[in-house]
Amino acid sequence: MRVLVVNAGSSSLKVRLLEGEDLIGSYEQIPTEIAPAVEAVGHRIVHGGTRFTGPVVIDDVVEQQLHALAELAPLHQSKSLQALAAAREAFPDVTHVACFDTAFHARMPAKARTVALPRAWRDKYALRRYGFHGLSHAWAARRAVQLAPTARRIVTCHLGAGASLCAVLDGCSVETTMSFTPLDGLVMATRSGSVDPGLLLWLQERENLTAGELTDALEQHSGLAGLADEPDMRALLARTDREARLAVEVYVHRLAAGVAAMTAALSGLDALVFTGGVGENAAAVRAEVGGYLGHLGVDIDQDRNRNARPDARISADGARVPVFVIAAREDLEIAGLCTTLLQPR
């Protein structure tokens, strides 16, 4: 089946036409001219809430329900829905399928997904830790098993403009760093990651901030941008000033601590994966993270790391835990989900 995959992220739009695992074409906008070649369109949708825990065929009702979830992922959902509307208009005669970043985490154990807030709030608003980047984490974990067939306990590090970790046990997500929204967890390009809620309440009162102003600061002006006025990790690694170095150190410190926490959730570590724009391209970040994790059996070979091109093993010979750089292929994950849904065996 030829599937056009529309992947609208927080900072990019990727459109690819695939048949099986073969890439037929790559585009920077919706390619209306290829309509005769398209048999289905698969969309990356960030938030599925509690309603959508797997891929679903999109109709007008489903699209309205997706709009209702936009406030939970404001940086992402609106862009995904804009791309969805454009694609449905461009390809009105083919089936469109929504594939969700939250779905991979939908069956996390209760101890991992439950938030420690009053039951009345949890029940009324379906409060839980949803997790995100599930399409990327699912692909990276599956690819890691192809490269290390005995690996059962895998930590995947999706590091891009947004960043999250996932603890994967036998192909299933059991813990992740993002929570109710994609704002929680690691330091990101412009997002703060985890911050003491008491600090935010204190700031809101002292600065007389509205909820919208606070949201904008946390989503758009924090993270690496807040630390060093620069959201791009490549630019920060090229700088030598104190603020840039501190930003990288904070990023790496939180990332390494997160990997250790994911390892604890798995009761051990059989493989570590770096993926996403930073994960695939920032050898210095991978090296510094590896330096924190020797006690877990991680030993990165510096030559392999420096010269790595996905998909590659960068761990040293004899290292207990294999470490991989794996290309983020959400497009393949989405195309596979669409094919399985529309052409079940």
PDB file of C-alpha atoms in Angstrom, residues 37-342:
ATOM      1  CA  ALA A  37      -0.368   7.540  -6.487  1.00  0.00           C
ATOM      2  CA  VAL A  38      -1.746   7.877  -2.944  1.00  0.00           C
ATOM      3  CA  GLU A  39      -3.798   4.986  -1.512  1.00  0.00           C
ATOM      4  CA  ALA A  40      -4.003   6.255   2.088  1.00  0.00           C
ATOM      5  CA  VAL A  41      -2.799   9.205   4.148  1.00  0.00           C
ATOM      6  CA  GLY A  42      -1.362   8.676   7.624  1.00  0.00           C
ATOM      7  CA  HIS A  43      -1.174  11.586  10.036  1.00  0.00           C
ATOM      8  CA  ARG A  44       0.965  12.011  13.116  1.00  0.00           C
ATOM      9  CA  ILE A  45      -1.336  13.386  15.816  1.00  0.00           C
ATOM     10  CA  VAL A  46       0.351  14.231  19.095  1.00  0.00           C
ATOM     11  CA  HIS A  47      -2.475  13.873  21.623  1.00  0.00           C
ATOM     12  CA  GLY A  48      -5.148  11.197  21.561  1.00  0.00           C
ATOM     13  CA  GLY A  49      -6.406  11.634  25.111  1.00  0.00           C
ATOM     14  CA  THR A  50      -8.095   8.594  26.657  1.00  0.00           C
ATOM     15  CA  ARG A  51     -10.349   8.055  23.637  1.00  0.00           C
ATOM     16  CA  PHE A  52      -7.729   7.201  21.013  1.00  0.00           C
ATOM     17  CA  THR A  53      -5.303   4.440  22.020  1.00  0.00           C
ATOM     18  CA  GLY A  54      -4.561   3.173  18.523  1.00  0.00           C
ATOM     19  CA  PRO A  55      -4.783   4.277  14.891  1.00  0.00           C
ATOM     20  CA  VAL A  56      -8.230   5.379  13.726  1.00  0.00           C
ATOM     21  CA  VAL A  57      -9.857   6.288  10.412  1.00  0.00           C
ATOM     22  CA  ILE A  58     -10.552  10.030  10.339  1.00  0.00           C
ATOM     23  CA  ASP A  59     -14.007  11.412   9.632  1.00  0.00           C
ATOM     24  CA  ASP A  60     -15.583  14.750  10.549  1.00  0.00           C
ATOM     25  CA  VAL A  61     -16.526  13.535  14.034  1.00  0.00           C
ATOM     26  CA  VAL A  62     -13.004  12.283  14.785  1.00  0.00           C
ATOM     27  CA  GLU A  63     -11.506  15.525  13.507  1.00  0.00           C
ATOM     28  CA  GLN A  64     -13.744  17.522  15.876  1.00  0.00           C
ATOM     29  CA  GLN A  65     -12.660  15.310  18.774  1.00  0.00           C
ATOM     30  CA  LEU A  66      -9.012  15.954  17.903  1.00  0.00           C
ATOM     31  CA  HIS A  67      -9.622  19.700  17.978  1.00  0.00           C
ATOM     32  CA  ALA A  68     -11.024  19.319  21.492  1.00  0.00           C
ATOM     33  CA  LEU A  69      -7.652  17.928  22.635  1.00  0.00           C
ATOM     34  CA  ALA A  70      -5.627  20.850  21.244  1.00  0.00           C
ATOM     35  CA  GLU A  71      -5.341  22.660  24.581  1.00  0.00           C
ATOM     36  CA  LEU A  72      -3.335  19.726  25.982  1.00  0.00           C
ATOM     37  CA  ALA A  73      -0.609  20.069  23.330  1.00  0.00           C
ATOM     38  CA  PRO A  74      -0.795  23.642  22.040  1.00  0.00           C
ATOM     39  CA  LEU A  75       2.567  23.631  20.242  1.00  0.00           C
ATOM     40  CA  HIS A  76       1.713  20.508  18.278  1.00  0.00           C
ATOM     41  CA  GLN A  77      -1.959  19.671  17.918  1.00  0.00           C
ATOM     42  CA  SER A  78      -2.925  22.831  16.060  1.00  0.00           C
ATOM     43  CA  LYS A  79      -0.147  22.293  13.492  1.00  0.00           C
ATOM     44  CA  SER A  80      -1.138  18.656  13.031  1.00  0.00           C
ATOM     45  CA  LEU A  81      -4.753  19.661  12.520  1.00  0.00           C
ATOM     46  CA  GLN A  82      -3.835  22.356  10.002  1.00  0.00           C
ATOM     47  CA  ALA A  83      -1.902  19.766   8.015  1.00  0.00           C
ATOM     48  CA  LEU A  84      -4.791  17.308   8.384  1.00  0.00           C
ATOM     49  CA  ALA A  85      -7.285  19.813   6.988  1.00  0.00           C
ATOM     50  CA  ALA A  86      -5.024  20.586   4.038  1.00  0.00           C
ATOM     51  CA  ALA A  87      -4.448  16.904   3.285  1.00  0.00           C
ATOM     52  CA  ARG A  88      -8.148  15.992   3.498  1.00  0.00           C
ATOM     53  CA  GLU A  89      -8.889  18.770   1.041  1.00  0.00           C
ATOM     54  CA  ALA A  90      -6.073  17.693  -1.286  1.00  0.00           C
ATOM     55  CA  PHE A  91      -6.928  13.982  -1.136  1.00  0.00           C
ATOM     56  CA  PRO A  92     -10.696  13.754  -0.549  1.00  0.00           C
ATOM     57  CA  ASP A  93     -11.119  10.304  -2.098  1.00  0.00           C
ATOM     58  CA  VAL A  94      -8.653   8.288   0.013  1.00  0.00           C
ATOM     59  CA  THR A  95      -8.788   7.121   3.607  1.00  0.00           C
ATOM     60  CA  HIS A  96      -7.032   9.270   6.185  1.00  0.00           C
ATOM     61  CA  VAL A  97      -5.725   7.650   9.369  1.00  0.00           C
ATOM     62  CA  ALA A  98      -4.707   9.320  12.624  1.00  0.00           C
ATOM     63  CA  CYS A  99      -1.718   7.762  14.422  1.00  0.00           C
ATOM     64  CA  PHE A 100      -1.082   9.040  17.922  1.00  0.00           C
ATOM     65  CA  ASP A 101       2.088   9.841  19.837  1.00  0.00           C
ATOM     66  CA  THR A 102       0.236   9.029  23.064  1.00  0.00           C
ATOM     67  CA  ALA A 103      -0.965   5.576  21.950  1.00  0.00           C
ATOM     68  CA  PHE A 104       2.318   3.733  22.624  1.00  0.00           C
ATOM     69  CA  HIS A 105       2.091   4.781  26.282  1.00  0.00           C
ATOM     70  CA  ALA A 106      -1.642   4.150  26.711  1.00  0.00           C
ATOM     71  CA  ARG A 107      -1.092   0.839  28.484  1.00  0.00           C
ATOM     72  CA  MET A 108       1.621   1.930  30.890  1.00  0.00           C
ATOM     73  CA  PRO A 109       1.033   0.333  34.293  1.00  0.00           C
ATOM     74  CA  ALA A 110      -1.177   2.268  36.702  1.00  0.00           C
ATOM     75  CA  LYS A 111       1.776   3.046  38.975  1.00  0.00           C
ATOM     76  CA  ALA A 112       3.476   4.857  36.083  1.00  0.00           C
ATOM     77  CA  ARG A 113       0.506   6.665  34.544  1.00  0.00           C
ATOM     78  CA  THR A 114      -1.288   7.867  37.691  1.00  0.00           C
ATOM     79  CA  VAL A 115      -0.746  11.444  38.918  1.00  0.00           C
ATOM     80  CA  ALA A 116      -0.815  12.118  42.661  1.00  0.00           C
ATOM     81  CA  LEU A 117      -3.676  14.627  42.619  1.00  0.00           C
ATOM     82  CA  PRO A 118      -7.123  14.524  44.234  1.00  0.00           C
ATOM     83  CA  ARG A 119      -9.339  11.750  42.882  1.00  0.00           C
ATOM     84  CA  ALA A 120     -12.156  14.160  42.093  1.00  0.00           C
ATOM     85  CA  TRP A 121      -9.905  16.052  39.683  1.00  0.00           C
ATOM     86  CA  ARG A 122      -8.466  12.870  38.188  1.00  0.00           C
ATOM     87  CA  ASP A 123     -11.918  11.458  37.506  1.00  0.00           C
ATOM     88  CA  LYS A 124     -13.475  14.683  36.243  1.00  0.00           C
ATOM     89  CA  TYR A 125     -10.715  15.609  33.795  1.00  0.00           C
ATOM     90  CA  ALA A 126      -9.161  12.208  32.976  1.00  0.00           C
ATOM     91  CA  LEU A 127      -5.886  13.371  34.489  1.00  0.00           C
ATOM     92  CA  ARG A 128      -3.035  10.955  33.899  1.00  0.00           C
ATOM     93  CA  ARG A 129       0.474  10.804  32.518  1.00  0.00           C
ATOM     94  CA  TYR A 130      -0.059  10.317  28.785  1.00  0.00           C
ATOM     95  CA  GLY A 131       3.482  10.437  27.412  1.00  0.00           C
ATOM     96  CA  PHE A 132       4.436  11.533  23.898  1.00  0.00           C
ATOM     97  CA  HIS A 133       6.831  10.793  21.015  1.00  0.00           C
ATOM     98  CA  GLY A 134       5.360   7.290  21.097  1.00  0.00           C
ATOM     99  CA  LEU A 135       5.672   6.743  17.352  1.00  0.00           C
ATOM    100  CA  SER A 136       9.399   7.494  17.512  1.00  0.00           C
ATOM    101  CA  HIS A 137       9.969   5.475  20.679  1.00  0.00           C
ATOM    102  CA  ALA A 138       8.114   2.471  19.249  1.00  0.00           C
ATOM    103  CA  TRP A 139      10.162   2.482  16.050  1.00  0.00           C
ATOM    104  CA  ALA A 140      13.482   3.034  17.835  1.00  0.00           C
ATOM    105  CA  ALA A 141      12.853   0.200  20.284  1.00  0.00           C
ATOM    106  CA  ARG A 142      11.815  -2.197  17.517  1.00  0.00           C
ATOM    107  CA  ARG A 143      14.880  -1.299  15.467  1.00  0.00           C
ATOM    108  CA  ALA A 144      17.121  -1.778  18.515  1.00  0.00           C
ATOM    109  CA  VAL A 145      15.847  -5.342  18.881  1.00  0.00           C
ATOM    110  CA  GLN A 146      16.759  -5.980  15.246  1.00  0.00           C
ATOM    111  CA  LEU A 147      20.298  -4.808  16.054  1.00  0.00           C
ATOM    112  CA  ALA A 148      20.493  -6.516  19.468  1.00  0.00           C
ATOM    113  CA  PRO A 149      18.059  -9.463  19.375  1.00  0.00           C
ATOM    114  CA  THR A 150      18.396 -10.388  23.047  1.00  0.00           C
ATOM    115  CA  ALA A 151      17.548  -6.884  24.327  1.00  0.00           C
ATOM    116  CA  ARG A 152      14.350  -6.821  26.384  1.00  0.00           C
ATOM    117  CA  ARG A 153      14.910  -3.700  28.530  1.00  0.00           C
ATOM    118  CA  ILE A 154      15.530  -0.697  26.297  1.00  0.00           C
ATOM    119  CA  VAL A 155      15.743   3.022  27.042  1.00  0.00           C
ATOM    120  CA  THR A 156      15.023   5.175  24.011  1.00  0.00           C
ATOM    121  CA  CYS A 157      16.103   8.824  23.978  1.00  0.00           C
ATOM    122  CA  HIS A 158      14.132  10.937  21.495  1.00  0.00           C
ATOM    123  CA  LEU A 159      16.074  14.195  21.423  1.00  0.00           C
ATOM    124  CA  GLY A 160      14.901  16.926  19.074  1.00  0.00           C
ATOM    125  CA  ALA A 161      13.236  20.301  19.566  1.00  0.00           C
ATOM    126  CA  GLY A 162      11.062  18.292  21.911  1.00  0.00           C
ATOM    127  CA  ALA A 163      12.724  15.581  23.973  1.00  0.00           C
ATOM    128  CA  SER A 164      11.599  12.592  25.997  1.00  0.00           C
ATOM    129  CA  LEU A 165      12.770   9.226  27.246  1.00  0.00           C
ATOM    130  CA  CYS A 166      10.916   5.929  27.288  1.00  0.00           C
ATOM    131  CA  ALA A 167      11.495   2.704  29.185  1.00  0.00           C
ATOM    132  CA  VAL A 168      10.490  -0.159  26.879  1.00  0.00           C
ATOM    133  CA  LEU A 169      10.054  -3.708  28.199  1.00  0.00           C
ATOM    134  CA  ASP A 170       9.436  -6.426  25.621  1.00  0.00           C
ATOM    135  CA  GLY A 171       8.175  -3.832  23.148  1.00  0.00           C
ATOM    136  CA  CYS A 172       5.822  -2.081  25.587  1.00  0.00           C
ATOM    137  CA  SER A 173       6.184   1.348  27.173  1.00  0.00           C
ATOM    138  CA  VAL A 174       6.333   1.079  30.962  1.00  0.00           C
ATOM    139  CA  GLU A 175       7.579   4.597  31.832  1.00  0.00           C
ATOM    140  CA  THR A 176       8.306   7.878  30.086  1.00  0.00           C
ATOM    141  CA  THR A 177       9.360  11.421  30.974  1.00  0.00           C
ATOM    142  CA  MET A 178       6.562  13.497  29.433  1.00  0.00           C
ATOM    143  CA  SER A 179       3.286  13.571  31.310  1.00  0.00           C
ATOM    144  CA  PHE A 180      -0.185  15.150  30.867  1.00  0.00           C
ATOM    145  CA  THR A 181       1.249  17.511  28.236  1.00  0.00           C
ATOM    146  CA  PRO A 182       4.490  17.545  26.179  1.00  0.00           C
ATOM    147  CA  LEU A 183       5.913  20.178  28.540  1.00  0.00           C
ATOM    148  CA  ASP A 184       7.094  17.835  31.286  1.00  0.00           C
ATOM    149  CA  GLY A 185      10.363  15.958  31.642  1.00  0.00           C
ATOM    150  CA  LEU A 186      13.661  16.823  29.975  1.00  0.00           C
ATOM    151  CA  VAL A 187      15.053  20.244  29.125  1.00  0.00           C
ATOM    152  CA  MET A 188      14.090  20.993  25.507  1.00  0.00           C
ATOM    153  CA  ALA A 189      14.779  23.625  22.875  1.00  0.00           C
ATOM    154  CA  THR A 190      12.232  26.179  24.103  1.00  0.00           C
ATOM    155  CA  ARG A 191      10.301  24.139  26.699  1.00  0.00           C
ATOM    156  CA  SER A 192      11.289  24.050  30.343  1.00  0.00           C
ATOM    157  CA  GLY A 193      10.728  20.400  31.112  1.00  0.00           C
ATOM    158  CA  SER A 194      10.015  19.566  34.755  1.00  0.00           C
ATOM    159  CA  VAL A 195       9.860  22.588  37.066  1.00  0.00           C
ATOM    160  CA  ASP A 196       8.745  22.743  40.690  1.00  0.00           C
ATOM    161  CA  PRO A 197       5.025  23.702  40.525  1.00  0.00           C
ATOM    162  CA  GLY A 198       5.541  25.727  43.703  1.00  0.00           C
ATOM    163  CA  LEU A 199       8.102  27.842  41.857  1.00  0.00           C
ATOM    164  CA  LEU A 200       5.614  28.494  39.063  1.00  0.00           C
ATOM    165  CA  LEU A 201       2.896  29.531  41.521  1.00  0.00           C
ATOM    166  CA  TRP A 202       5.391  31.823  43.269  1.00  0.00           C
ATOM    167  CA  LEU A 203       6.425  33.409  39.955  1.00  0.00           C
ATOM    168  CA  GLN A 204       2.849  33.800  38.815  1.00  0.00           C
ATOM    169  CA  GLU A 205       2.049  35.796  41.934  1.00  0.00           C
ATOM    170  CA  ARG A 206       5.258  37.867  41.982  1.00  0.00           C
ATOM    171  CA  GLU A 207       5.134  38.716  38.260  1.00  0.00           C
ATOM    172  CA  ASN A 208       1.331  39.014  38.157  1.00  0.00           C
ATOM    173  CA  LEU A 209       1.239  36.608  35.213  1.00  0.00           C
ATOM    174  CA  THR A 210      -1.881  35.370  33.507  1.00  0.00           C
ATOM    175  CA  ALA A 211      -2.152  31.648  32.761  1.00  0.00           C
ATOM    176  CA  GLY A 212      -1.553  32.445  29.085  1.00  0.00           C
ATOM    177  CA  GLU A 213       1.593  34.451  29.822  1.00  0.00           C
ATOM    178  CA  LEU A 214       2.975  31.696  32.024  1.00  0.00           C
ATOM    179  CA  THR A 215       2.189  29.073  29.397  1.00  0.00           C
ATOM    180  CA  ASP A 216       3.932  31.118  26.718  1.00  0.00           C
ATOM    181  CA  ALA A 217       7.040  31.499  28.879  1.00  0.00           C
ATOM    182  CA  LEU A 218       7.208  27.767  29.613  1.00  0.00           C
ATOM    183  CA  GLU A 219       6.518  26.671  26.035  1.00  0.00           C
ATOM    184  CA  GLN A 220       8.352  29.273  23.957  1.00  0.00           C
ATOM    185  CA  HIS A 221      11.040  31.005  26.048  1.00  0.00           C
ATOM    186  CA  SER A 222      12.434  28.384  28.414  1.00  0.00           C
ATOM    187  CA  GLY A 223      14.646  25.309  27.958  1.00  0.00           C
ATOM    188  CA  LEU A 224      17.877  25.957  26.075  1.00  0.00           C
ATOM    189  CA  ALA A 225      16.503  29.269  24.824  1.00  0.00           C
ATOM    190  CA  GLY A 226      15.886  30.391  28.392  1.00  0.00           C
ATOM    191  CA  LEU A 227      19.308  29.253  29.554  1.00  0.00           C
ATOM    192  CA  ALA A 228      21.438  30.704  26.763  1.00  0.00           C
ATOM    193  CA  ASP A 229      19.173  32.612  24.356  1.00  0.00           C
ATOM    194  CA  GLU A 230      19.601  29.830  21.790  1.00  0.00           C
ATOM    195  CA  PRO A 231      17.294  26.829  21.189  1.00  0.00           C
ATOM    196  CA  ASP A 232      19.592  25.051  18.698  1.00  0.00           C
ATOM    197  CA  MET A 233      21.942  22.516  20.271  1.00  0.00           C
ATOM    198  CA  ARG A 234      24.339  22.733  17.309  1.00  0.00           C
ATOM    199  CA  ALA A 235      24.805  26.445  17.882  1.00  0.00           C
ATOM    200  CA  LEU A 236      25.305  25.969  21.615  1.00  0.00           C
ATOM    201  CA  LEU A 237      27.965  23.295  21.092  1.00  0.00           C
ATOM    202  CA  ALA A 238      29.821  25.665  18.762  1.00  0.00           C
ATOM    203  CA  ARG A 239      29.884  28.426  21.370  1.00  0.00           C
ATOM    204  CA  THR A 240      32.509  28.718  24.102  1.00  0.00           C
ATOM    205  CA  ASP A 241      30.869  31.203  26.447  1.00  0.00           C
ATOM    206  CA  ARG A 242      29.823  30.343  29.984  1.00  0.00           C
ATOM    207  CA  GLU A 243      26.059  30.512  29.385  1.00  0.00           C
ATOM    208  CA  ALA A 244      26.201  28.128  26.437  1.00  0.00           C
ATOM    209  CA  ARG A 245      28.322  25.642  28.351  1.00  0.00           C
ATOM    210  CA  LEU A 246      25.974  25.781  31.330  1.00  0.00           C
ATOM    211  CA  ALA A 247      22.972  25.189  29.068  1.00  0.00           C
ATOM    212  CA  VAL A 248      24.561  22.045  27.648  1.00  0.00           C
ATOM    213  CA  GLU A 249      25.556  20.857  31.118  1.00  0.00           C
ATOM    214  CA  VAL A 250      22.030  21.320  32.450  1.00  0.00           C
ATOM    215  CA  TYR A 251      20.620  19.492  29.416  1.00  0.00           C
ATOM    216  CA  VAL A 252      23.015  16.567  29.771  1.00  0.00           C
ATOM    217  CA  HIS A 253      22.642  16.360  33.561  1.00  0.00           C
ATOM    218  CA  ARG A 254      18.861  16.066  33.327  1.00  0.00           C
ATOM    219  CA  LEU A 255      19.111  13.644  30.425  1.00  0.00           C
ATOM    220  CA  ALA A 256      21.530  11.288  32.180  1.00  0.00           C
ATOM    221  CA  ALA A 257      19.453  11.354  35.362  1.00  0.00           C
ATOM    222  CA  GLY A 258      16.400  10.529  33.276  1.00  0.00           C
ATOM    223  CA  VAL A 259      18.092   7.529  31.666  1.00  0.00           C
ATOM    224  CA  ALA A 260      18.983   6.242  35.129  1.00  0.00           C
ATOM    225  CA  ALA A 261      15.358   6.653  36.232  1.00  0.00           C
ATOM    226  CA  MET A 262      14.124   4.765  33.157  1.00  0.00           C
ATOM    227  CA  THR A 263      16.630   2.011  33.922  1.00  0.00           C
ATOM    228  CA  ALA A 264      15.245   1.743  37.442  1.00  0.00           C
ATOM    229  CA  ALA A 265      11.729   1.349  36.029  1.00  0.00           C
ATOM    230  CA  LEU A 266      13.042  -1.550  33.927  1.00  0.00           C
ATOM    231  CA  SER A 267      15.126  -3.089  36.743  1.00  0.00           C
ATOM    232  CA  GLY A 268      18.096  -3.062  34.385  1.00  0.00           C
ATOM    233  CA  LEU A 269      19.271  -2.010  30.958  1.00  0.00           C
ATOM    234  CA  ASP A 270      19.886  -4.147  27.857  1.00  0.00           C
ATOM    235  CA  ALA A 271      20.212  -1.375  25.250  1.00  0.00           C
ATOM    236  CA  LEU A 272      20.335   2.420  25.040  1.00  0.00           C
ATOM    237  CA  VAL A 273      19.152   4.275  21.938  1.00  0.00           C
ATOM    238  CA  PHE A 274      19.676   7.870  20.768  1.00  0.00           C
ATOM    239  CA  THR A 275      17.317   9.193  18.087  1.00  0.00           C
ATOM    240  CA  GLY A 276      15.881  12.513  16.875  1.00  0.00           C
ATOM    241  CA  GLY A 277      17.783  15.515  15.543  1.00  0.00           C
ATOM    242  CA  VAL A 278      20.007  15.983  18.599  1.00  0.00           C
ATOM    243  CA  GLY A 279      20.225  12.280  19.363  1.00  0.00           C
ATOM    244  CA  GLU A 280      21.406  11.449  15.854  1.00  0.00           C
ATOM    245  CA  ASN A 281      23.731  14.392  15.232  1.00  0.00           C
ATOM    246  CA  ALA A 282      25.182  15.666  18.531  1.00  0.00           C
ATOM    247  CA  ALA A 283      28.056  13.287  19.242  1.00  0.00           C
ATOM    248  CA  ALA A 284      29.233  15.516  22.102  1.00  0.00           C
ATOM    249  CA  VAL A 285      25.893  15.165  23.890  1.00  0.00           C
ATOM    250  CA  ARG A 286      25.949  11.376  23.506  1.00  0.00           C
ATOM    251  CA  ALA A 287      29.514  11.234  24.818  1.00  0.00           C
ATOM    252  CA  GLU A 288      28.753  13.361  27.867  1.00  0.00           C
ATOM    253  CA  VAL A 289      25.634  11.351  28.703  1.00  0.00           C
ATOM    254  CA  GLY A 290      27.621   8.145  28.383  1.00  0.00           C
ATOM    255  CA  GLY A 291      30.159   9.512  30.837  1.00  0.00           C
ATOM    256  CA  TYR A 292      27.482   9.632  33.523  1.00  0.00           C
ATOM    257  CA  LEU A 293      26.250   6.082  32.921  1.00  0.00           C
ATOM    258  CA  GLY A 294      29.302   3.849  33.286  1.00  0.00           C
ATOM    259  CA  HIS A 295      27.813   2.336  36.441  1.00  0.00           C
ATOM    260  CA  LEU A 296      24.938   1.025  34.318  1.00  0.00           C
ATOM    261  CA  GLY A 297      27.276  -0.727  31.893  1.00  0.00           C
ATOM    262  CA  VAL A 298      27.389   2.033  29.269  1.00  0.00           C
ATOM    263  CA  ASP A 299      30.771   2.534  27.572  1.00  0.00           C
ATOM    264  CA  ILE A 300      30.779   4.616  24.395  1.00  0.00           C
ATOM    265  CA  ASP A 301      33.590   4.235  21.877  1.00  0.00           C
ATOM    266  CA  GLN A 302      34.631   7.779  21.033  1.00  0.00           C
ATOM    267  CA  ASP A 303      35.695   7.063  17.442  1.00  0.00           C
ATOM    268  CA  ARG A 304      32.493   5.195  16.663  1.00  0.00           C
ATOM    269  CA  ASN A 305      30.473   7.906  18.323  1.00  0.00           C
ATOM    270  CA  ARG A 306      32.186  10.735  16.493  1.00  0.00           C
ATOM    271  CA  ASN A 307      31.745   9.058  13.089  1.00  0.00           C
ATOM    272  CA  ALA A 308      28.327   7.485  13.649  1.00  0.00           C
ATOM    273  CA  ARG A 309      25.694   7.570  10.934  1.00  0.00           C
ATOM    274  CA  PRO A 310      22.330   5.977  11.751  1.00  0.00           C
ATOM    275  CA  ASP A 311      21.757   3.145  12.233  1.00  0.00           C
ATOM    276  CA  ALA A 312      24.999   2.440  14.093  1.00  0.00           C
ATOM    277  CA  ARG A 313      26.350   0.894  17.267  1.00  0.00           C
ATOM    278  CA  ILE A 314      28.560   3.314  19.178  1.00  0.00           C
ATOM    279  CA  SER A 315      29.358   1.289  22.295  1.00  0.00           C
ATOM    280  CA  ALA A 316      32.837  -0.069  22.892  1.00  0.00           C
ATOM    281  CA  ASP A 317      33.712  -3.688  22.238  1.00  0.00           C
ATOM    282  CA  GLY A 318      32.914  -5.683  25.339  1.00  0.00           C
ATOM    283  CA  ALA A 319      30.551  -3.082  26.788  1.00  0.00           C
ATOM    284  CA  ARG A 320      27.749  -4.701  28.767  1.00  0.00           C
ATOM    285  CA  VAL A 321      25.083  -2.399  27.315  1.00  0.00           C
ATOM    286  CA  PRO A 322      24.986  -1.837  23.544  1.00  0.00           C
ATOM    287  CA  VAL A 323      24.362   1.803  22.607  1.00  0.00           C
ATOM    288  CA  PHE A 324      22.866   2.733  19.242  1.00  0.00           C
ATOM    289  CA  VAL A 325      22.238   5.807  17.140  1.00  0.00           C
ATOM    290  CA  ILE A 326      19.029   5.076  15.245  1.00  0.00           C
ATOM    291  CA  ALA A 327      17.324   7.250  12.648  1.00  0.00           C
ATOM    292  CA  ALA A 328      13.939   8.604  13.719  1.00  0.00           C
ATOM    293  CA  ARG A 329      11.490   6.941  11.338  1.00  0.00           C
ATOM    294  CA  GLU A 330       8.057   7.938  12.542  1.00  0.00           C
ATOM    295  CA  ASP A 331       7.075   7.768   8.879  1.00  0.00           C
ATOM    296  CA  LEU A 332       7.680   4.013   8.772  1.00  0.00           C
ATOM    297  CA  GLU A 333       5.835   3.511  12.043  1.00  0.00           C
ATOM    298  CA  ILE A 334       2.833   5.479  10.761  1.00  0.00           C
ATOM    299  CA  ALA A 335       2.814   3.739   7.371  1.00  0.00           C
ATOM    300  CA  GLY A 336       2.946   0.361   9.100  1.00  0.00           C
ATOM    301  CA  LEU A 337       0.042   1.246  11.392  1.00  0.00           C
ATOM    302  CA  CYS A 338      -2.027   2.447   8.422  1.00  0.00           C
ATOM    303  CA  THR A 339      -1.334  -0.708   6.430  1.00  0.00           C
ATOM    304  CA  THR A 340      -2.205  -2.954   9.374  1.00  0.00           C
ATOM    305  CA  LEU A 341      -5.448  -1.060  10.008  1.00  0.00           C
ATOM    306  CA  LEU A 342      -6.600  -0.897   6.403  1.00  0.00           C
TER     307      LEU A 342
END
